[in-house]
Short mmCIF file of N, CA and C in Angstrom, two decimals:
data_model
loop_
_atom_site.label_atom_id
_atom_site.label_comp_id
_atom_site.label_asym_id
_atom_site.label_seq_id
_atom_site.Cartn_x
_atom_site.Cartn_y
_atom_site.Cartn_z
N VAL A 1 -14.25 44.27 -71.35
CA VAL A 1 -14.48 44.38 -70.17
C VAL A 1 -15.24 43.82 -69.22
N TYR A 2 -15.02 43.84 -67.75
CA TYR A 2 -15.76 42.61 -67.15
C TYR A 2 -16.67 43.67 -66.30
N LEU A 3 -17.94 43.19 -66.05
CA LEU A 3 -18.81 43.94 -65.10
C LEU A 3 -19.32 43.28 -64.01
N ALA A 4 -19.34 43.45 -62.65
CA ALA A 4 -20.12 42.49 -61.52
C ALA A 4 -20.90 43.60 -60.43
N GLU A 5 -22.00 43.12 -60.46
CA GLU A 5 -22.90 43.85 -59.59
C GLU A 5 -23.10 43.21 -58.21
N THR A 6 -23.07 44.18 -57.34
CA THR A 6 -23.29 43.70 -56.03
C THR A 6 -24.49 44.66 -55.33
N GLY A 7 -25.16 44.50 -54.19
CA GLY A 7 -25.53 45.30 -53.25
C GLY A 7 -27.09 44.84 -53.42
N GLY A 8 -27.63 43.95 -53.94
CA GLY A 8 -29.14 44.02 -54.17
C GLY A 8 -29.64 43.31 -52.95
N GLY A 9 -31.01 43.21 -52.75
CA GLY A 9 -31.36 42.56 -51.65
C GLY A 9 -33.01 42.97 -51.55
N SER A 10 -33.26 42.57 -50.29
CA SER A 10 -34.79 42.96 -49.99
C SER A 10 -35.04 43.71 -49.13
N VAL A 11 -36.02 45.05 -49.30
CA VAL A 11 -36.26 45.99 -48.65
C VAL A 11 -37.55 46.29 -48.47
N GLN A 12 -37.86 47.01 -47.25
CA GLN A 12 -39.60 47.50 -47.25
C GLN A 12 -39.47 48.98 -48.54
N ALA A 13 -40.81 48.96 -48.66
CA ALA A 13 -41.31 50.17 -49.33
C ALA A 13 -40.33 51.52 -48.08
N GLY A 14 -39.92 52.77 -48.92
CA GLY A 14 -39.68 53.83 -48.61
C GLY A 14 -37.67 53.45 -48.11
N GLY A 15 -37.39 52.24 -48.14
CA GLY A 15 -35.97 51.90 -47.77
C GLY A 15 -35.39 52.71 -49.18
N SER A 16 -33.68 52.11 -48.42
CA SER A 16 -32.80 52.38 -49.79
C SER A 16 -31.68 51.39 -49.87
N LEU A 17 -31.31 50.92 -51.01
CA LEU A 17 -29.99 50.54 -51.15
C LEU A 17 -29.15 50.92 -52.30
N ARG A 18 -27.87 50.63 -52.20
CA ARG A 18 -26.81 50.96 -52.98
C ARG A 18 -26.36 49.97 -53.98
N LEU A 19 -26.26 50.06 -54.97
CA LEU A 19 -25.84 48.99 -56.08
C LEU A 19 -24.65 49.10 -56.43
N SER A 20 -23.49 48.42 -56.28
CA SER A 20 -21.93 48.67 -57.04
C SER A 20 -21.90 47.76 -57.94
N CYS A 21 -21.12 48.32 -59.14
CA CYS A 21 -20.80 47.57 -60.30
C CYS A 21 -19.33 47.62 -60.22
N ALA A 22 -18.55 46.58 -60.22
CA ALA A 22 -16.70 46.72 -60.13
C ALA A 22 -16.71 46.24 -61.87
N ALA A 23 -16.17 47.20 -62.26
CA ALA A 23 -15.50 47.22 -63.74
C ALA A 23 -13.84 46.90 -63.87
N SER A 24 -13.79 46.17 -64.98
CA SER A 24 -12.47 45.85 -65.35
C SER A 24 -12.11 45.71 -66.87
N GLY A 25 -11.13 46.52 -67.33
CA GLY A 25 -10.66 46.31 -68.76
C GLY A 25 -10.06 47.76 -69.06
N ASN A 26 -9.86 47.79 -70.14
CA ASN A 26 -9.40 48.81 -71.11
C ASN A 26 -9.81 49.74 -71.22
N THR A 27 -9.49 51.21 -71.37
CA THR A 27 -10.07 52.63 -71.34
C THR A 27 -11.28 52.84 -71.17
N LEU A 28 -11.57 52.40 -69.46
CA LEU A 28 -12.87 52.59 -68.87
C LEU A 28 -12.80 53.99 -69.06
N ALA A 29 -12.07 54.87 -69.20
CA ALA A 29 -12.04 55.84 -68.83
C ALA A 29 -12.75 56.63 -69.89
N ARG A 30 -12.96 56.08 -70.89
CA ARG A 30 -13.52 56.63 -72.29
C ARG A 30 -14.95 56.10 -72.72
N ASN A 31 -15.31 55.30 -71.70
CA ASN A 31 -16.87 54.72 -71.80
C ASN A 31 -17.88 55.40 -70.97
N ALA A 32 -18.96 55.07 -71.40
CA ALA A 32 -20.39 55.51 -70.92
C ALA A 32 -20.64 54.37 -70.13
N MET A 33 -21.32 54.29 -69.06
CA MET A 33 -21.82 53.21 -68.05
C MET A 33 -23.46 53.38 -67.64
N GLY A 34 -23.91 52.50 -67.64
CA GLY A 34 -25.56 52.43 -67.37
C GLY A 34 -25.79 51.25 -66.60
N TRP A 35 -27.21 51.94 -65.80
CA TRP A 35 -28.05 50.82 -65.32
C TRP A 35 -29.16 50.82 -65.98
N PHE A 36 -29.58 49.49 -66.15
CA PHE A 36 -30.61 48.95 -66.53
C PHE A 36 -31.63 47.92 -65.37
N ARG A 37 -32.79 47.74 -65.71
CA ARG A 37 -33.42 46.69 -64.90
C ARG A 37 -34.56 46.04 -65.56
N GLN A 38 -34.61 44.94 -64.99
CA GLN A 38 -35.92 44.10 -65.81
C GLN A 38 -36.93 43.22 -64.72
N ALA A 39 -37.98 43.70 -65.11
CA ALA A 39 -39.16 43.17 -63.99
C ALA A 39 -39.49 41.89 -64.19
N PRO A 40 -39.89 41.02 -63.75
CA PRO A 40 -40.68 39.98 -64.15
C PRO A 40 -41.70 40.07 -65.38
N GLY A 41 -41.74 39.74 -66.63
CA GLY A 41 -42.65 39.79 -67.64
C GLY A 41 -42.43 40.93 -68.03
N LYS A 42 -41.57 41.71 -67.89
CA LYS A 42 -41.48 43.15 -68.49
C LYS A 42 -40.39 42.97 -69.23
N GLU A 43 -40.00 43.81 -70.25
CA GLU A 43 -38.67 44.31 -71.14
C GLU A 43 -37.98 44.91 -70.11
N ARG A 44 -36.53 44.98 -70.42
CA ARG A 44 -35.43 45.79 -69.52
C ARG A 44 -35.67 47.13 -69.97
N GLU A 45 -35.62 48.13 -69.28
CA GLU A 45 -35.70 49.44 -69.16
C GLU A 45 -34.61 50.12 -68.78
N PHE A 46 -34.67 51.28 -69.16
CA PHE A 46 -33.34 52.21 -68.77
C PHE A 46 -33.51 52.69 -67.00
N VAL A 47 -32.37 52.92 -66.36
CA VAL A 47 -32.14 53.57 -65.22
C VAL A 47 -31.66 54.72 -65.38
N ALA A 48 -30.03 54.77 -65.41
CA ALA A 48 -29.67 55.70 -65.48
C ALA A 48 -28.12 55.16 -66.28
N ALA A 49 -27.61 56.37 -66.46
CA ALA A 49 -26.39 56.61 -67.36
C ALA A 49 -25.89 57.56 -66.97
N THR A 50 -24.20 57.33 -67.33
CA THR A 50 -23.22 58.45 -66.87
C THR A 50 -22.07 58.03 -67.77
N HIS A 51 -21.21 59.14 -68.02
CA HIS A 51 -19.81 58.88 -68.35
C HIS A 51 -18.80 58.78 -67.31
N TRP A 52 -17.72 58.28 -67.47
CA TRP A 52 -16.78 57.78 -66.50
C TRP A 52 -16.18 59.06 -65.98
N SER A 53 -16.51 60.64 -66.70
CA SER A 53 -15.98 61.61 -66.07
C SER A 53 -16.76 62.46 -65.07
N GLY A 54 -18.21 61.47 -65.62
CA GLY A 54 -19.21 62.02 -63.95
C GLY A 54 -19.97 63.04 -64.94
N SER A 55 -20.00 63.46 -65.89
CA SER A 55 -20.81 64.14 -66.73
C SER A 55 -21.13 64.08 -68.35
N PRO A 56 -22.30 63.81 -68.80
CA PRO A 56 -23.42 64.25 -68.40
C PRO A 56 -24.06 62.77 -67.62
N THR A 57 -25.08 63.07 -67.05
CA THR A 57 -25.91 62.11 -66.46
C THR A 57 -27.19 62.25 -66.62
N TYR A 58 -28.14 60.86 -66.88
CA TYR A 58 -29.24 60.80 -67.38
C TYR A 58 -30.03 59.64 -66.62
N TYR A 59 -31.34 59.89 -66.28
CA TYR A 59 -32.30 59.43 -65.45
C TYR A 59 -33.49 58.88 -66.51
N GLY A 60 -33.87 57.73 -66.01
CA GLY A 60 -35.38 57.47 -66.64
C GLY A 60 -36.45 58.18 -65.94
N ASP A 61 -37.47 58.12 -66.46
CA ASP A 61 -38.42 59.31 -66.52
C ASP A 61 -38.86 58.73 -64.93
N PHE A 62 -39.08 57.38 -64.92
CA PHE A 62 -39.43 57.02 -63.24
C PHE A 62 -38.91 57.08 -62.10
N VAL A 63 -37.67 57.76 -62.22
CA VAL A 63 -36.45 57.76 -61.22
C VAL A 63 -37.12 58.94 -60.25
N THR A 64 -37.86 60.10 -60.98
CA THR A 64 -37.78 61.11 -60.04
C THR A 64 -37.20 61.81 -58.87
N GLY A 65 -35.96 61.62 -59.18
CA GLY A 65 -35.26 62.23 -58.21
C GLY A 65 -34.94 61.31 -56.91
N ARG A 66 -35.16 60.02 -57.09
CA ARG A 66 -34.59 58.92 -55.88
C ARG A 66 -33.63 58.19 -56.28
N PHE A 67 -33.07 58.35 -57.36
CA PHE A 67 -31.91 57.54 -57.85
C PHE A 67 -30.49 58.22 -57.99
N THR A 68 -29.70 57.71 -57.59
CA THR A 68 -28.51 58.73 -58.30
C THR A 68 -27.48 57.71 -58.52
N ILE A 69 -26.94 57.92 -59.56
CA ILE A 69 -25.76 57.33 -60.43
C ILE A 69 -24.47 58.20 -59.97
N SER A 70 -23.65 57.56 -59.87
CA SER A 70 -22.13 57.89 -59.59
C SER A 70 -21.15 56.86 -59.74
N ARG A 71 -19.93 57.58 -59.77
CA ARG A 71 -18.71 56.38 -60.19
C ARG A 71 -17.53 56.92 -59.16
N ASP A 72 -16.64 55.76 -58.86
CA ASP A 72 -15.20 55.95 -58.37
C ASP A 72 -14.21 55.64 -59.07
N ASN A 73 -13.58 56.56 -59.70
CA ASN A 73 -12.45 55.89 -60.85
C ASN A 73 -11.57 55.32 -60.46
N ALA A 74 -11.23 55.72 -59.19
CA ALA A 74 -10.01 55.34 -58.59
C ALA A 74 -10.14 53.76 -58.20
N LYS A 75 -11.47 53.37 -58.08
CA LYS A 75 -11.97 51.93 -57.50
C LYS A 75 -12.60 51.32 -58.50
N ASN A 76 -12.87 51.95 -59.85
CA ASN A 76 -13.43 51.33 -61.02
C ASN A 76 -14.47 50.78 -60.73
N THR A 77 -15.39 51.62 -60.19
CA THR A 77 -16.66 50.75 -59.71
C THR A 77 -17.93 52.43 -60.05
N LEU A 78 -18.72 51.79 -60.32
CA LEU A 78 -19.91 52.59 -60.64
C LEU A 78 -20.96 52.14 -59.45
N TYR A 79 -21.75 53.38 -59.21
CA TYR A 79 -22.61 53.06 -57.95
C TYR A 79 -24.50 53.40 -58.67
N LEU A 80 -25.55 52.90 -57.71
CA LEU A 80 -26.72 53.36 -57.94
C LEU A 80 -27.21 53.38 -56.57
N GLN A 81 -27.37 54.68 -56.07
CA GLN A 81 -27.93 55.16 -54.83
C GLN A 81 -29.37 55.21 -55.09
N MET A 82 -30.10 53.65 -54.47
CA MET A 82 -31.41 54.09 -54.55
C MET A 82 -32.25 54.24 -53.54
N ASP A 83 -33.23 55.65 -53.13
CA ASP A 83 -33.91 55.89 -52.14
C ASP A 83 -35.43 55.71 -52.15
N SER A 84 -36.15 55.94 -51.35
CA SER A 84 -37.32 56.12 -51.40
C SER A 84 -38.08 54.78 -52.42
N LEU A 85 -37.76 53.62 -52.03
CA LEU A 85 -37.81 52.47 -53.26
C LEU A 85 -39.40 51.93 -53.02
N LYS A 86 -39.86 51.52 -53.75
CA LYS A 86 -41.33 51.23 -54.09
C LYS A 86 -41.59 49.92 -54.77
N PRO A 87 -42.67 49.16 -54.41
CA PRO A 87 -42.73 47.73 -54.86
C PRO A 87 -42.33 47.82 -56.39
N GLU A 88 -42.57 48.87 -56.85
CA GLU A 88 -42.70 48.63 -58.56
C GLU A 88 -41.09 48.70 -59.00
N ASP A 89 -40.49 48.93 -58.15
CA ASP A 89 -39.03 49.10 -58.57
C ASP A 89 -38.47 47.67 -58.50
N THR A 90 -39.00 46.93 -57.71
CA THR A 90 -38.77 45.11 -57.62
C THR A 90 -37.90 44.83 -59.10
N ALA A 91 -37.06 44.50 -59.22
CA ALA A 91 -36.33 43.99 -60.46
C ALA A 91 -34.95 43.55 -60.49
N VAL A 92 -34.53 42.69 -61.60
CA VAL A 92 -33.35 42.76 -61.52
C VAL A 92 -32.45 43.69 -62.30
N TYR A 93 -31.58 44.66 -61.71
CA TYR A 93 -30.69 45.64 -61.95
C TYR A 93 -29.32 45.04 -62.69
N TYR A 94 -28.76 45.74 -63.67
CA TYR A 94 -27.92 45.19 -64.59
C TYR A 94 -26.86 46.75 -64.82
N CYS A 95 -25.58 46.62 -64.64
CA CYS A 95 -24.73 47.30 -64.92
C CYS A 95 -24.44 47.11 -66.69
N ALA A 96 -24.11 48.30 -67.27
CA ALA A 96 -23.77 47.83 -68.60
C ALA A 96 -22.63 48.78 -69.11
N CYS A 97 -22.08 48.85 -69.83
CA CYS A 97 -20.76 49.59 -70.42
C CYS A 97 -20.53 49.69 -71.98
N LYS A 98 -20.71 51.12 -72.40
CA LYS A 98 -21.08 51.07 -73.77
C LYS A 98 -19.30 51.97 -74.08
N ILE A 99 -19.00 51.26 -75.26
CA ILE A 99 -17.46 51.84 -75.51
C ILE A 99 -17.84 53.51 -76.47
N GLY A 100 -17.38 54.31 -76.08
CA GLY A 100 -17.28 55.81 -76.62
C GLY A 100 -17.62 56.63 -75.65
N MET A 101 -17.74 57.67 -75.90
CA MET A 101 -18.01 59.07 -75.21
C MET A 101 -19.39 59.29 -75.18
N VAL A 102 -20.44 59.10 -76.08
CA VAL A 102 -21.92 59.38 -76.20
C VAL A 102 -22.41 58.65 -74.83
N VAL A 103 -23.33 59.13 -73.90
CA VAL A 103 -23.71 58.38 -72.85
C VAL A 103 -25.21 58.12 -73.89
N SER A 104 -26.09 56.72 -73.58
CA SER A 104 -27.18 56.62 -74.13
C SER A 104 -27.81 55.91 -73.08
N SER A 105 -29.50 56.26 -73.37
CA SER A 105 -30.14 55.39 -72.73
C SER A 105 -30.91 54.39 -73.53
N GLU A 106 -30.20 53.89 -74.59
CA GLU A 106 -30.96 52.77 -75.32
C GLU A 106 -29.87 51.57 -75.21
N GLU A 107 -30.72 50.36 -74.74
CA GLU A 107 -29.96 48.97 -74.20
C GLU A 107 -29.29 48.62 -75.50
N LEU A 108 -29.52 49.04 -76.17
CA LEU A 108 -28.60 48.01 -77.79
C LEU A 108 -27.45 48.94 -77.93
N ASP A 109 -27.32 50.08 -77.63
CA ASP A 109 -25.93 50.58 -77.07
C ASP A 109 -24.99 50.10 -76.40
N TYR A 110 -25.34 49.21 -75.69
CA TYR A 110 -24.15 48.84 -74.58
C TYR A 110 -23.66 47.45 -74.99
N GLU A 111 -22.35 47.15 -74.91
CA GLU A 111 -21.87 46.30 -75.77
C GLU A 111 -21.45 45.45 -74.27
N TYR A 112 -21.62 45.50 -72.94
CA TYR A 112 -20.96 44.96 -71.86
C TYR A 112 -21.96 44.83 -71.00
N TRP A 113 -22.26 43.79 -70.28
CA TRP A 113 -23.24 43.80 -69.11
C TRP A 113 -22.74 42.62 -67.90
N GLY A 114 -23.24 43.17 -66.96
CA GLY A 114 -23.21 42.27 -65.81
C GLY A 114 -24.03 41.11 -65.84
N GLN A 115 -24.10 40.60 -64.70
CA GLN A 115 -24.76 39.47 -64.64
C GLN A 115 -26.21 39.77 -63.94
N GLY A 116 -26.25 41.03 -63.34
CA GLY A 116 -27.33 41.19 -62.48
C GLY A 116 -27.70 41.19 -61.52
N THR A 117 -28.29 41.85 -60.41
CA THR A 117 -28.36 41.72 -59.11
C THR A 117 -29.89 41.86 -58.68
N GLN A 118 -30.58 41.12 -57.81
CA GLN A 118 -31.98 41.26 -57.41
C GLN A 118 -32.17 42.48 -56.71
N VAL A 119 -33.30 43.12 -56.79
CA VAL A 119 -33.82 44.22 -55.58
C VAL A 119 -35.28 43.63 -55.82
N THR A 120 -35.69 43.33 -54.54
CA THR A 120 -37.06 43.07 -54.21
C THR A 120 -37.48 44.13 -52.93
N VAL A 121 -38.70 44.86 -53.55
CA VAL A 121 -39.19 45.99 -52.63
C VAL A 121 -40.30 45.34 -51.94
N SER A 122 -40.63 44.94 -50.80
CA SER A 122 -41.86 44.80 -50.31
C SER A 122 -42.92 46.15 -50.10
N SER A 123 -44.03 45.59 -49.89
CA SER A 123 -45.28 46.87 -49.26
C SER A 123 -45.37 47.01 -47.92
#
């Protein structure tokens, strides 16, 4: 499985960004997909996850309705729509793939990772 994130950038607080993760490989339809992020000096943390079927979806506690994970099966692409961005959302965002049906928020459960895309939110 190969994953490539795009869509990062710099925005002001309150703005929006949409991250994309182009996925390739076998049996994507039977995998779970997730977004994680890592801020400077901090551990990587869970952002959101879903199954390629679209259900279920899970979000990190800090998301509080601001982010939406979705996917386009025809394009083999996972998205993360981020609205009402805050400076504390500044981080490198990673797309990850977990083989199997169970959706997980645990970093160690994911076998494949993209290279990451930088998101910077200024106040």
